[in-house]
Amino acid sequence: MMERIGGKVIKFGHYAVVGLALVVTVSARSVSAAEQPFYAGKTIRIIAGFAAGGTIDLRARLIARYLPKWIPGNPTIIVQNMTGAGGQIAANYVFSVATPDGLTMLHSPTGPVMNTFLEPDSVKYDVRRISVLWVQEDSWLTAFNAKATKIKKAEDMLRTAGKLRVGGSGASSPRSLRPKLALELFGADHTWVTGYRGSADLLVALERGEIHLFEEPMAGYKPIIQPREKDGTIVVLWQTGILTLEETFKRSEFIPHIPTLDEVLPKEKKAGPAWEAWKALVVPQAFQGMVSLPAGMLPDRIAILTHALEKMTQDPPYREEHQKVLGQPADALFGESADRVVKTAIKRLFEDYQGGVRYLRDLAKK
């Protein structure tokens, strides 16, 4: 190949031209790779520690459908149900086994935090180091089999005959401990049946008569509990409420007609270590629904996912389906605000409710 430059004919070798072409091609590919978002072509897993059909599973699947379009690169998101030990198997996997690369998230209730206090030997991570991206407060309600127990109102708990069977998941799960502790506070005779994988299993057990009561998150009220309230199968006697920093219990604004346990429990029973234990179990209701990542995540990926979750939560189609499926608005806290709520609760449990935590550890062994 020849070219006239400055009045002279210059001859270029064949290999020089080929080499130049290769440099241009490689450079173009490098620029393209640099511009490619990290999540392009990737698959994110949301690990749900409870069985399909329950509240955690339903919300995880909503997130999996609506979140991808808000993440640069539009990754695929799948839900993997990893049941067992009240969600602790899933938490141990995400926080101590999964690579902290932003491709594995945990959607859970409070168990992964509370087990640090209630069953520390089962926890394989430092809960103070996890990254919390998103939280929703959630007041849990206790559902009774109205036909089998003949219980219609909270006062009936003080004179109930026979032994009530309380259903739960893992023995140290707050979902299992709270209804059991409530019956102890009332002085009602009861036995404990644990090992159920989630809301769907507990509901079947209730309807079959295997158990008489179980606890359900507020998000499950409309799809799971309310239809059975209307046909007289289930009666709801109380909700946990949200424990404020001033140690008052507030009703959830989404189920305001249901009183808190604090309102229906006789005053003389609201004292001593059992009542302190109840407060310790209600502290984490401020972050009952939680999306979190393992420690060691790169800050830019935390920022990407936090921003995407916030945009998703503001998206009208997501909000509409969330309300339809779970019976509550999609409002949530994100990023630093969400992380602060969880870390404040952890601090309170370490410093303010040690006596209650000890009581709960003993209760889990009964």
C-alpha positions as YAML, in Angstrom:
chain: A
units: angstrom
residues:
- id: 1
  name: MET
  ca: [0.00, 0.00, 0.00]
- id: 2
  name: MET
  ca: [1.40, 3.45, -0.95]
- id: 3
  name: GLU
  ca: [0.37, 6.98, 0.00]
- id: 4
  name: ARG
  ca: [1.74, 10.38, -1.07]
- id: 5
  name: ILE
  ca: [2.78, 12.47, 1.96]
- id: 6
  name: GLY
  ca: [4.50, 15.84, 1.60]
- id: 7
  name: GLY
  ca: [5.29, 15.22, -2.05]
- id: 8
  name: LYS
  ca: [6.87, 11.85, -1.36]
- id: 9
  name: VAL
  ca: [5.46, 8.40, -1.95]
- id: 10
  name: ILE
  ca: [5.54, 6.35, 1.24]
- id: 11
  name: LYS
  ca: [5.05, 2.59, 1.16]
- id: 12
  name: PHE
  ca: [3.26, 0.89, 4.09]
- id: 13
  name: GLY
  ca: [3.74, -2.78, 4.73]
- id: 14
  name: HIS
  ca: [0.75, -5.16, 4.77]
- id: 15
  name: TYR
  ca: [1.36, -6.09, 8.40]
- id: 16
  name: ALA
  ca: [1.39, -2.46, 9.49]
- id: 17
  name: VAL
  ca: [-2.11, -2.01, 8.05]
- id: 18
  name: VAL
  ca: [-3.36, -5.21, 9.67]
- id: 19
  name: GLY
  ca: [-1.81, -4.19, 12.99]
- id: 20
  name: LEU
  ca: [-3.48, -0.81, 12.84]
- id: 21
  name: ALA
  ca: [-6.83, -2.47, 12.16]
- id: 22
  name: LEU
  ca: [-6.36, -4.77, 15.16]
- id: 23
  name: VAL
  ca: [-5.54, -1.85, 17.44]
- id: 24
  name: VAL
  ca: [-8.67, -0.01, 16.31]
- id: 25
  name: THR
  ca: [-10.82, -3.14, 16.80]
- id: 26
  name: VAL
  ca: [-9.45, -3.94, 20.26]
- id: 27
  name: SER
  ca: [-9.82, -0.32, 21.33]
- id: 28
  name: ALA
  ca: [-13.44, -0.26, 20.20]
- id: 29
  name: ARG
  ca: [-14.15, -3.45, 22.12]
- id: 30
  name: SER
  ca: [-12.48, -2.03, 25.24]
- id: 31
  name: VAL
  ca: [-14.62, 1.10, 25.09]
- id: 32
  name: SER
  ca: [-17.74, -1.04, 24.59]
- id: 33
  name: ALA
  ca: [-16.85, -3.24, 27.59]
- id: 34
  name: ALA
  ca: [-16.19, -0.19, 29.74]
- id: 35
  name: GLU
  ca: [-19.61, 1.22, 28.89]
- id: 36
  name: GLN
  ca: [-21.45, -2.07, 29.55]
- id: 37
  name: PRO
  ca: [-23.36, -1.92, 32.89]
- id: 38
  name: PHE
  ca: [-22.27, -4.49, 35.45]
- id: 39
  name: TYR
  ca: [-25.72, -6.07, 35.61]
- id: 40
  name: ALA
  ca: [-26.15, -6.50, 31.85]
- id: 41
  name: GLY
  ca: [-26.63, -10.19, 31.10]
- id: 42
  name: LYS
  ca: [-26.50, -11.10, 34.80]
- id: 43
  name: THR
  ca: [-29.00, -12.98, 36.98]
- id: 44
  name: ILE
  ca: [-29.82, -11.78, 40.49]
- id: 45
  name: ARG
  ca: [-31.24, -14.22, 43.02]
- id: 46
  name: ILE
  ca: [-33.62, -13.13, 45.75]
- id: 47
  name: ILE
  ca: [-33.41, -15.76, 48.49]
- id: 48
  name: ALA
  ca: [-36.68, -16.17, 50.39]
- id: 49
  name: GLY
  ca: [-36.41, -18.21, 53.56]
- id: 50
  name: PHE
  ca: [-40.02, -19.36, 53.55]
- id: 51
  name: ALA
  ca: [-42.22, -21.55, 51.38]
- id: 52
  name: ALA
  ca: [-43.99, -20.46, 48.20]
- id: 53
  name: GLY
  ca: [-47.37, -18.82, 48.72]
- id: 54
  name: GLY
  ca: [-46.57, -16.97, 51.95]
- id: 55
  name: THR
  ca: [-46.14, -13.24, 52.42]
- id: 56
  name: ILE
  ca: [-42.34, -13.20, 52.09]
- id: 57
  name: ASP
  ca: [-42.53, -15.28, 48.92]
- id: 58
  name: LEU
  ca: [-45.30, -13.14, 47.40]
- id: 59
  name: ARG
  ca: [-43.41, -9.91, 48.02]
- id: 60
  name: ALA
  ca: [-40.14, -11.39, 46.74]
- id: 61
  name: ARG
  ca: [-41.85, -12.37, 43.48]
- id: 62
  name: LEU
  ca: [-43.32, -8.89, 43.09]
- id: 63
  name: ILE
  ca: [-39.85, -7.41, 43.49]
- id: 64
  name: ALA
  ca: [-38.42, -9.91, 41.01]
- id: 65
  name: ARG
  ca: [-40.95, -8.83, 38.37]
- id: 66
  name: TYR
  ca: [-40.73, -5.08, 38.78]
- id: 67
  name: LEU
  ca: [-37.14, -4.36, 39.84]
- id: 68
  name: PRO
  ca: [-35.14, -5.35, 36.70]
- id: 69
  name: LYS
  ca: [-36.19, -2.36, 34.60]
- id: 70
  name: TRP
  ca: [-34.81, 0.04, 37.20]
- id: 71
  name: ILE
  ca: [-31.36, -1.57, 37.29]
- id: 72
  name: PRO
  ca: [-28.93, -0.46, 34.54]
- id: 73
  name: GLY
  ca: [-28.42, -3.49, 32.31]
- id: 74
  name: ASN
  ca: [-31.89, -4.95, 33.04]
- id: 75
  name: PRO
  ca: [-30.74, -8.20, 34.68]
- id: 76
  name: THR
  ca: [-32.92, -11.26, 35.14]
- id: 77
  name: ILE
  ca: [-34.16, -11.68, 38.72]
- id: 78
  name: ILE
  ca: [-35.32, -15.02, 40.10]
- id: 79
  name: VAL
  ca: [-36.68, -16.07, 43.49]
- id: 80
  name: GLN
  ca: [-35.20, -19.08, 45.26]
- id: 81
  name: ASN
  ca: [-37.08, -20.47, 48.26]
- id: 82
  name: MET
  ca: [-34.61, -21.78, 50.83]
- id: 83
  name: THR
  ca: [-36.73, -22.92, 53.76]
- id: 84
  name: GLY
  ca: [-35.82, -24.16, 57.21]
- id: 85
  name: ALA
  ca: [-35.15, -23.00, 60.78]
- id: 86
  name: GLY
  ca: [-37.53, -20.05, 60.52]
- id: 87
  name: GLY
  ca: [-35.54, -18.46, 57.70]
- id: 88
  name: GLN
  ca: [-32.14, -18.91, 59.35]
- id: 89
  name: ILE
  ca: [-30.82, -21.36, 56.75]
- id: 90
  name: ALA
  ca: [-31.45, -18.74, 54.06]
- id: 91
  name: ALA
  ca: [-29.82, -15.98, 56.12]
- id: 92
  name: ASN
  ca: [-26.71, -18.05, 56.83]
- id: 93
  name: TYR
  ca: [-26.39, -18.82, 53.13]
- id: 94
  name: VAL
  ca: [-26.70, -15.22, 51.96]
- id: 95
  name: PHE
  ca: [-24.56, -13.65, 54.68]
- id: 96
  name: SER
  ca: [-21.81, -16.26, 55.06]
- id: 97
  name: VAL
  ca: [-21.70, -18.38, 51.88]
- id: 98
  name: ALA
  ca: [-22.88, -16.32, 48.90]
- id: 99
  name: THR
  ca: [-20.30, -14.14, 47.16]
- id: 100
  name: PRO
  ca: [-20.82, -10.44, 48.06]
- id: 101
  name: ASP
  ca: [-21.04, -9.37, 44.42]
- id: 102
  name: GLY
  ca: [-24.54, -7.88, 44.31]
- id: 103
  name: LEU
  ca: [-26.08, -10.94, 42.66]
- id: 104
  name: THR
  ca: [-27.62, -12.48, 45.80]
- id: 105
  name: MET
  ca: [-30.10, -10.68, 48.07]
- id: 106
  name: LEU
  ca: [-32.12, -11.85, 51.05]
- id: 107
  name: HIS
  ca: [-35.78, -10.96, 51.54]
- id: 108
  name: SER
  ca: [-36.79, -11.82, 55.06]
- id: 109
  name: PRO
  ca: [-38.70, -10.86, 58.18]
- id: 110
  name: THR
  ca: [-36.82, -10.13, 61.40]
- id: 111
  name: GLY
  ca: [-35.50, -13.63, 62.14]
- id: 112
  name: PRO
  ca: [-32.01, -13.10, 60.67]
- id: 113
  name: VAL
  ca: [-31.55, -10.21, 63.12]
- id: 114
  name: MET
  ca: [-33.37, -11.64, 66.14]
- id: 115
  name: ASN
  ca: [-31.58, -14.98, 66.04]
- id: 116
  name: THR
  ca: [-28.37, -13.17, 66.95]
- id: 117
  name: PHE
  ca: [-30.01, -12.71, 70.34]
- id: 118
  name: LEU
  ca: [-32.30, -15.73, 70.56]
- id: 119
  name: GLU
  ca: [-30.22, -18.53, 69.06]
- id: 120
  name: PRO
  ca: [-26.69, -17.18, 68.58]
- id: 121
  name: ASP
  ca: [-25.17, -20.61, 67.92]
- id: 122
  name: SER
  ca: [-27.27, -20.89, 64.74]
- id: 123
  name: VAL
  ca: [-26.00, -17.59, 63.30]
- id: 124
  name: LYS
  ca: [-22.94, -17.67, 61.03]
- id: 125
  name: TYR
  ca: [-22.47, -13.92, 60.48]
- id: 126
  name: ASP
  ca: [-22.16, -10.59, 62.31]
- id: 127
  name: VAL
  ca: [-25.57, -8.95, 61.96]
- id: 128
  name: ARG
  ca: [-24.03, -5.52, 62.57]
- id: 129
  name: ARG
  ca: [-22.12, -5.76, 59.27]
- id: 130
  name: ILE
  ca: [-24.89, -6.69, 56.82]
- id: 131
  name: SER
  ca: [-26.08, -4.05, 54.34]
- id: 132
  name: VAL
  ca: [-29.78, -3.22, 54.61]
- id: 133
  name: LEU
  ca: [-31.25, -1.73, 51.43]
- id: 134
  name: TRP
  ca: [-34.98, -1.60, 52.06]
- id: 135
  name: VAL
  ca: [-37.39, -2.06, 54.98]
- id: 136
  name: GLN
  ca: [-41.12, -2.01, 55.60]
- id: 137
  name: GLU
  ca: [-42.64, -1.87, 59.06]
- id: 138
  name: ASP
  ca: [-45.21, -4.55, 59.66]
- id: 139
  name: SER
  ca: [-47.50, -5.23, 62.59]
- id: 140
  name: TRP
  ca: [-48.23, -8.95, 62.95]
- id: 141
  name: LEU
  ca: [-51.61, -10.29, 63.96]
- id: 142
  name: THR
  ca: [-52.63, -13.46, 65.76]
- id: 143
  name: ALA
  ca: [-55.30, -15.55, 64.02]
- id: 144
  name: PHE
  ca: [-57.41, -18.07, 65.95]
- id: 145
  name: ASN
  ca: [-59.54, -20.89, 64.62]
- id: 146
  name: ALA
  ca: [-62.85, -19.44, 65.79]
- id: 147
  name: LYS
  ca: [-64.88, -22.62, 65.34]
- id: 148
  name: ALA
  ca: [-62.48, -24.98, 67.10]
- id: 149
  name: THR
  ca: [-61.59, -22.73, 70.04]
- id: 150
  name: LYS
  ca: [-64.93, -20.91, 70.57]
- id: 151
  name: ILE
  ca: [-62.83, -17.83, 71.32]
- id: 152
  name: LYS
  ca: [-64.48, -14.63, 70.13]
- id: 153
  name: LYS
  ca: [-62.69, -11.87, 72.04]
- id: 154
  name: ALA
  ca: [-59.49, -11.36, 74.03]
- id: 155
  name: GLU
  ca: [-61.22, -11.67, 77.41]
- id: 156
  name: ASP
  ca: [-62.07, -15.27, 76.53]
- id: 157
  name: MET
  ca: [-58.36, -16.04, 76.85]
- id: 158
  name: LEU
  ca: [-58.62, -15.62, 80.62]
- id: 159
  name: ARG
  ca: [-61.13, -18.45, 80.98]
- id: 160
  name: THR
  ca: [-60.47, -20.74, 78.04]
- id: 161
  name: ALA
  ca: [-60.78, -24.45, 78.74]
- id: 162
  name: GLY
  ca: [-58.47, -27.02, 77.22]
- id: 163
  name: LYS
  ca: [-54.98, -26.72, 75.83]
- id: 164
  name: LEU
  ca: [-54.45, -24.41, 72.86]
- id: 165
  name: ARG
  ca: [-52.04, -25.55, 70.15]
- id: 166
  name: VAL
  ca: [-49.79, -22.73, 68.91]
- id: 167
  name: GLY
  ca: [-48.34, -23.12, 65.40]
- id: 168
  name: GLY
  ca: [-44.97, -21.74, 64.36]
- id: 169
  name: SER
  ca: [-41.87, -22.21, 62.24]
- id: 170
  name: GLY
  ca: [-38.50, -22.51, 64.00]
- id: 171
  name: ALA
  ca: [-38.48, -22.63, 67.81]
- id: 172
  name: SER
  ca: [-36.50, -19.37, 68.03]
- id: 173
  name: SER
  ca: [-38.45, -17.60, 65.28]
- id: 174
  name: PRO
  ca: [-40.24, -14.44, 66.49]
- id: 175
  name: ARG
  ca: [-43.27, -15.67, 64.57]
- id: 176
  name: SER
  ca: [-43.32, -18.75, 66.77]
- id: 177
  name: LEU
  ca: [-42.36, -17.07, 70.03]
- id: 178
  name: ARG
  ca: [-44.80, -14.14, 70.01]
- id: 179
  name: PRO
  ca: [-48.10, -16.08, 70.09]
- id: 180
  name: LYS
  ca: [-46.65, -18.52, 72.63]
- id: 181
  name: LEU
  ca: [-45.48, -15.64, 74.82]
- id: 182
  name: ALA
  ca: [-48.86, -13.91, 74.48]
- id: 183
  name: LEU
  ca: [-50.62, -17.03, 75.80]
- id: 184
  name: GLU
  ca: [-48.17, -17.17, 78.70]
- id: 185
  name: LEU
  ca: [-48.96, -13.55, 79.52]
- id: 186
  name: PHE
  ca: [-52.69, -14.37, 79.54]
- id: 187
  name: GLY
  ca: [-52.03, -17.50, 81.59]
- id: 188
  name: ALA
  ca: [-53.69, -19.76, 79.00]
- id: 189
  name: ASP
  ca: [-52.74, -23.44, 78.91]
- id: 190
  name: HIS
  ca: [-51.07, -24.30, 75.61]
- id: 191
  name: THR
  ca: [-48.69, -26.50, 73.69]
- id: 192
  name: TRP
  ca: [-46.34, -25.62, 70.86]
- id: 193
  name: VAL
  ca: [-46.22, -27.14, 67.36]
- id: 194
  name: THR
  ca: [-43.31, -25.84, 65.28]
- id: 195
  name: GLY
  ca: [-41.65, -26.76, 62.00]
- id: 196
  name: TYR
  ca: [-44.13, -25.23, 59.53]
- id: 197
  name: ARG
  ca: [-42.46, -23.64, 56.51]
- id: 198
  name: GLY
  ca: [-44.57, -20.50, 56.21]
- id: 199
  name: SER
  ca: [-48.03, -18.93, 56.01]
- id: 200
  name: ALA
  ca: [-49.44, -21.41, 53.53]
- id: 201
  name: ASP
  ca: [-48.53, -24.43, 55.69]
- id: 202
  name: LEU
  ca: [-49.75, -22.77, 58.88]
- id: 203
  name: LEU
  ca: [-53.09, -21.92, 57.30]
- id: 204
  name: VAL
  ca: [-53.60, -25.50, 56.15]
- id: 205
  name: ALA
  ca: [-52.71, -26.74, 59.65]
- id: 206
  name: LEU
  ca: [-55.19, -24.31, 61.21]
- id: 207
  name: GLU
  ca: [-58.00, -25.37, 58.89]
- id: 208
  name: ARG
  ca: [-57.27, -29.06, 59.53]
- id: 209
  name: GLY
  ca: [-57.37, -28.52, 63.28]
- id: 210
  name: GLU
  ca: [-53.71, -29.41, 63.85]
- id: 211
  name: ILE
  ca: [-53.21, -26.00, 65.49]
- id: 212
  name: HIS
  ca: [-55.56, -23.43, 67.00]
- id: 213
  name: LEU
  ca: [-53.66, -20.22, 66.31]
- id: 214
  name: PHE
  ca: [-50.69, -18.75, 64.45]
- id: 215
  name: GLU
  ca: [-49.21, -15.37, 63.70]
- id: 216
  name: GLU
  ca: [-49.49, -13.72, 60.29]
- id: 217
  name: PRO
  ca: [-47.84, -10.52, 59.00]
- id: 218
  name: MET
  ca: [-50.02, -7.53, 58.27]
- id: 219
  name: ALA
  ca: [-49.35, -8.00, 54.56]
- id: 220
  name: GLY
  ca: [-51.17, -11.32, 54.72]
- id: 221
  name: TYR
  ca: [-54.31, -9.87, 56.28]
- id: 222
  name: LYS
  ca: [-56.19, -9.04, 53.09]
- id: 223
  name: PRO
  ca: [-55.34, -12.11, 50.95]
- id: 224
  name: ILE
  ca: [-55.20, -14.76, 53.70]
- id: 225
  name: ILE
  ca: [-57.02, -13.72, 56.87]
- id: 226
  name: GLN
  ca: [-59.82, -11.34, 55.91]
- id: 227
  name: PRO
  ca: [-61.79, -13.77, 53.69]
- id: 228
  name: ARG
  ca: [-61.80, -16.30, 56.53]
- id: 229
  name: GLU
  ca: [-62.84, -13.65, 59.03]
- id: 230
  name: LYS
  ca: [-65.87, -12.96, 56.89]
- id: 231
  name: ASP
  ca: [-66.95, -16.62, 56.79]
- id: 232
  name: GLY
  ca: [-66.39, -17.04, 60.54]
- id: 233
  name: THR
  ca: [-63.46, -19.47, 60.28]
- id: 234
  name: ILE
  ca: [-60.89, -17.12, 61.82]
- id: 235
  name: VAL
  ca: [-61.00, -14.43, 64.48]
- id: 236
  name: VAL
  ca: [-58.16, -11.94, 65.02]
- id: 237
  name: LEU
  ca: [-57.79, -10.80, 68.63]
- id: 238
  name: TRP
  ca: [-54.73, -8.54, 68.55]
- id: 239
  name: GLN
  ca: [-51.81, -7.20, 66.57]
- id: 240
  name: THR
  ca: [-48.27, -6.60, 67.81]
- id: 241
  name: GLY
  ca: [-48.30, -2.95, 66.84]
- id: 242
  name: ILE
  ca: [-45.09, -0.95, 66.45]
- id: 243
  name: LEU
  ca: [-43.05, -0.13, 69.58]
- id: 244
  name: THR
  ca: [-41.96, 3.51, 69.52]
- id: 245
  name: LEU
  ca: [-38.80, 4.92, 71.08]
- id: 246
  name: GLU
  ca: [-41.05, 6.18, 73.90]
- id: 247
  name: GLU
  ca: [-42.10, 2.54, 74.55]
- id: 248
  name: THR
  ca: [-45.70, 2.98, 73.48]
- id: 249
  name: PHE
  ca: [-47.43, 0.57, 71.12]
- id: 250
  name: LYS
  ca: [-49.10, 2.09, 68.08]
- id: 251
  name: ARG
  ca: [-51.61, 0.29, 65.88]
- id: 252
  name: SER
  ca: [-50.76, -0.13, 62.25]
- id: 253
  name: GLU
  ca: [-52.60, 2.44, 60.17]
- id: 254
  name: PHE
  ca: [-53.40, -0.32, 57.68]
- id: 255
  name: ILE
  ca: [-55.31, -2.48, 60.19]
- id: 256
  name: PRO
  ca: [-56.44, 0.21, 62.64]
- id: 257
  name: HIS
  ca: [-59.54, -1.71, 63.76]
- id: 258
  name: ILE
  ca: [-57.42, -4.43, 65.41]
- id: 259
  name: PRO
  ca: [-56.16, -3.56, 68.93]
- id: 260
  name: THR
  ca: [-52.61, -4.20, 70.07]
- id: 261
  name: LEU
  ca: [-51.85, -6.84, 72.69]
- id: 262
  name: ASP
  ca: [-50.96, -3.96, 75.00]
- id: 263
  name: GLU
  ca: [-54.59, -2.78, 74.74]
- id: 264
  name: VAL
  ca: [-56.30, -6.12, 75.43]
- id: 265
  name: LEU
  ca: [-53.95, -7.60, 78.04]
- id: 266
  name: PRO
  ca: [-55.00, -6.85, 81.65]
- id: 267
  name: LYS
  ca: [-52.82, -4.18, 83.26]
- id: 268
  name: GLU
  ca: [-51.61, -6.42, 86.08]
- id: 269
  name: LYS
  ca: [-50.12, -8.84, 83.54]
- id: 270
  name: LYS
  ca: [-47.97, -6.17, 81.86]
- id: 271
  name: ALA
  ca: [-45.00, -6.43, 84.19]
- id: 272
  name: GLY
  ca: [-41.94, -8.55, 84.84]
- id: 273
  name: PRO
  ca: [-39.55, -10.37, 82.52]
- id: 274
  name: ALA
  ca: [-42.29, -11.82, 80.30]
- id: 275
  name: TRP
  ca: [-43.58, -8.34, 79.45]
- id: 276
  name: GLU
  ca: [-40.04, -7.10, 78.83]
- id: 277
  name: ALA
  ca: [-39.61, -10.09, 76.52]
- id: 278
  name: TRP
  ca: [-42.75, -9.05, 74.63]
- id: 279
  name: LYS
  ca: [-41.32, -5.58, 74.07]
- id: 280
  name: ALA
  ca: [-38.05, -7.11, 72.85]
- id: 281
  name: LEU
  ca: [-40.01, -9.15, 70.30]
- id: 282
  name: VAL
  ca: [-41.92, -6.11, 69.03]
- id: 283
  name: VAL
  ca: [-38.86, -3.83, 68.63]
- id: 284
  name: PRO
  ca: [-37.98, -5.31, 65.21]
- id: 285
  name: GLN
  ca: [-41.49, -4.78, 63.79]
- id: 286
  name: ALA
  ca: [-40.09, -1.51, 62.45]
- id: 287
  name: PHE
  ca: [-38.24, -3.56, 59.82]
- id: 288
  name: GLN
  ca: [-40.40, -6.64, 59.45]
- id: 289
  name: GLY
  ca: [-39.95, -6.79, 55.68]
- id: 290
  name: MET
  ca: [-36.27, -6.41, 54.79]
- id: 291
  name: VAL
  ca: [-34.06, -6.65, 51.69]
- id: 292
  name: SER
  ca: [-30.41, -7.03, 52.60]
- id: 293
  name: LEU
  ca: [-26.98, -7.97, 51.27]
- id: 294
  name: PRO
  ca: [-23.92, -9.65, 52.79]
- id: 295
  name: ALA
  ca: [-21.07, -7.64, 54.26]
- id: 296
  name: GLY
  ca: [-18.25, -6.66, 51.91]
- id: 297
  name: MET
  ca: [-20.40, -5.33, 49.07]
- id: 298
  name: LEU
  ca: [-18.93, -2.69, 46.78]
- id: 299
  name: PRO
  ca: [-20.54, 0.69, 47.58]
- id: 300
  name: ASP
  ca: [-21.43, 1.38, 43.94]
- id: 301
  name: ARG
  ca: [-23.50, -1.82, 43.71]
- id: 302
  name: ILE
  ca: [-25.25, -1.04, 46.98]
- id: 303
  name: ALA
  ca: [-26.08, 2.39, 45.53]
- id: 304
  name: ILE
  ca: [-27.37, 0.91, 42.25]
- id: 305
  name: LEU
  ca: [-29.68, -1.57, 43.98]
- id: 306
  name: THR
  ca: [-30.89, 0.94, 46.58]
- id: 307
  name: HIS
  ca: [-31.75, 3.48, 43.88]
- id: 308
  name: ALA
  ca: [-33.53, 0.81, 41.83]
- id: 309
  name: LEU
  ca: [-35.61, -0.34, 44.82]
- id: 310
  name: GLU
  ca: [-36.62, 3.24, 45.52]
- id: 311
  name: LYS
  ca: [-37.65, 3.85, 41.90]
- id: 312
  name: MET
  ca: [-39.55, 0.55, 41.81]
- id: 313
  name: THR
  ca: [-41.46, 1.43, 44.98]
- id: 314
  name: GLN
  ca: [-42.56, 4.73, 43.42]
- id: 315
  name: ASP
  ca: [-43.67, 3.01, 40.20]
- id: 316
  name: PRO
  ca: [-47.52, 3.12, 39.93]
- id: 317
  name: PRO
  ca: [-47.94, -0.39, 38.41]
- id: 318
  name: TYR
  ca: [-45.84, -1.91, 41.21]
- id: 319
  name: ARG
  ca: [-47.70, 0.02, 43.90]
- id: 320
  name: GLU
  ca: [-51.04, -1.04, 42.46]
- id: 321
  name: GLU
  ca: [-50.14, -4.73, 42.38]
- id: 322
  name: HIS
  ca: [-48.49, -4.59, 45.81]
- id: 323
  name: GLN
  ca: [-51.72, -3.19, 47.24]
- id: 324
  name: LYS
  ca: [-53.79, -5.80, 45.41]
- id: 325
  name: VAL
  ca: [-51.67, -8.81, 46.35]
- id: 326
  name: LEU
  ca: [-50.56, -7.88, 49.86]
- id: 327
  name: GLY
  ca: [-53.33, -5.54, 50.96]
- id: 328
  name: GLN
  ca: [-51.06, -2.70, 52.04]
- id: 329
  name: PRO
  ca: [-49.27, 0.25, 50.43]
- id: 330
  name: ALA
  ca: [-45.76, -0.31, 49.12]
- id: 331
  name: ASP
  ca: [-44.23, 2.50, 51.21]
- id: 332
  name: ALA
  ca: [-40.76, 1.70, 52.53]
- id: 333
  name: LEU
  ca: [-37.47, 3.17, 53.72]
- id: 334
  name: PHE
  ca: [-34.29, 2.86, 51.66]
- id: 335
  name: GLY
  ca: [-30.52, 2.96, 51.93]
- id: 336
  name: GLU
  ca: [-29.10, 4.80, 54.93]
- id: 337
  name: SER
  ca: [-32.54, 5.37, 56.47]
- id: 338
  name: ALA
  ca: [-33.37, 1.67, 56.27]
- id: 339
  name: ASP
  ca: [-29.97, 0.65, 57.59]
- id: 340
  name: ARG
  ca: [-30.29, 3.09, 60.50]
- id: 341
  name: VAL
  ca: [-33.68, 1.66, 61.55]
- id: 342
  name: VAL
  ca: [-32.23, -1.84, 61.74]
- id: 343
  name: LYS
  ca: [-29.00, -0.83, 63.49]
- id: 344
  name: THR
  ca: [-30.94, 1.25, 66.06]
- id: 345
  name: ALA
  ca: [-33.12, -1.77, 66.87]
- id: 346
  name: ILE
  ca: [-30.04, -3.96, 67.24]
- id: 347
  name: LYS
  ca: [-28.54, -1.43, 69.65]
- id: 348
  name: ARG
  ca: [-31.75, -1.39, 71.73]
- id: 349
  name: LEU
  ca: [-31.78, -5.17, 71.94]
- id: 350
  name: PHE
  ca: [-28.14, -5.27, 73.04]
- id: 351
  name: GLU
  ca: [-28.51, -2.48, 75.60]
- id: 352
  name: ASP
  ca: [-32.15, -2.03, 76.74]
- id: 353
  name: TYR
  ca: [-33.82, -5.45, 76.69]
- id: 354
  name: GLN
  ca: [-31.20, -7.91, 77.88]
- id: 355
  name: GLY
  ca: [-33.54, -9.36, 80.53]
- id: 356
  name: GLY
  ca: [-36.27, -9.87, 77.95]
- id: 357
  name: VAL
  ca: [-33.83, -11.52, 75.55]
- id: 358
  name: ARG
  ca: [-32.72, -13.98, 78.25]
- id: 359
  name: TYR
  ca: [-36.36, -14.82, 78.95]
- id: 360
  name: LEU
  ca: [-36.95, -15.50, 75.25]
- id: 361
  name: ARG
  ca: [-33.94, -17.80, 75.01]
- id: 362
  name: ASP
  ca: [-35.35, -19.89, 77.83]
- id: 363
  name: LEU
  ca: [-38.81, -19.82, 76.27]
- id: 364
  name: ALA
  ca: [-37.45, -21.16, 72.97]
- id: 365
  name: LYS
  ca: [-36.12, -24.23, 74.81]
- id: 366
  name: LYS
  ca: [-39.44, -25.15, 76.45]
...
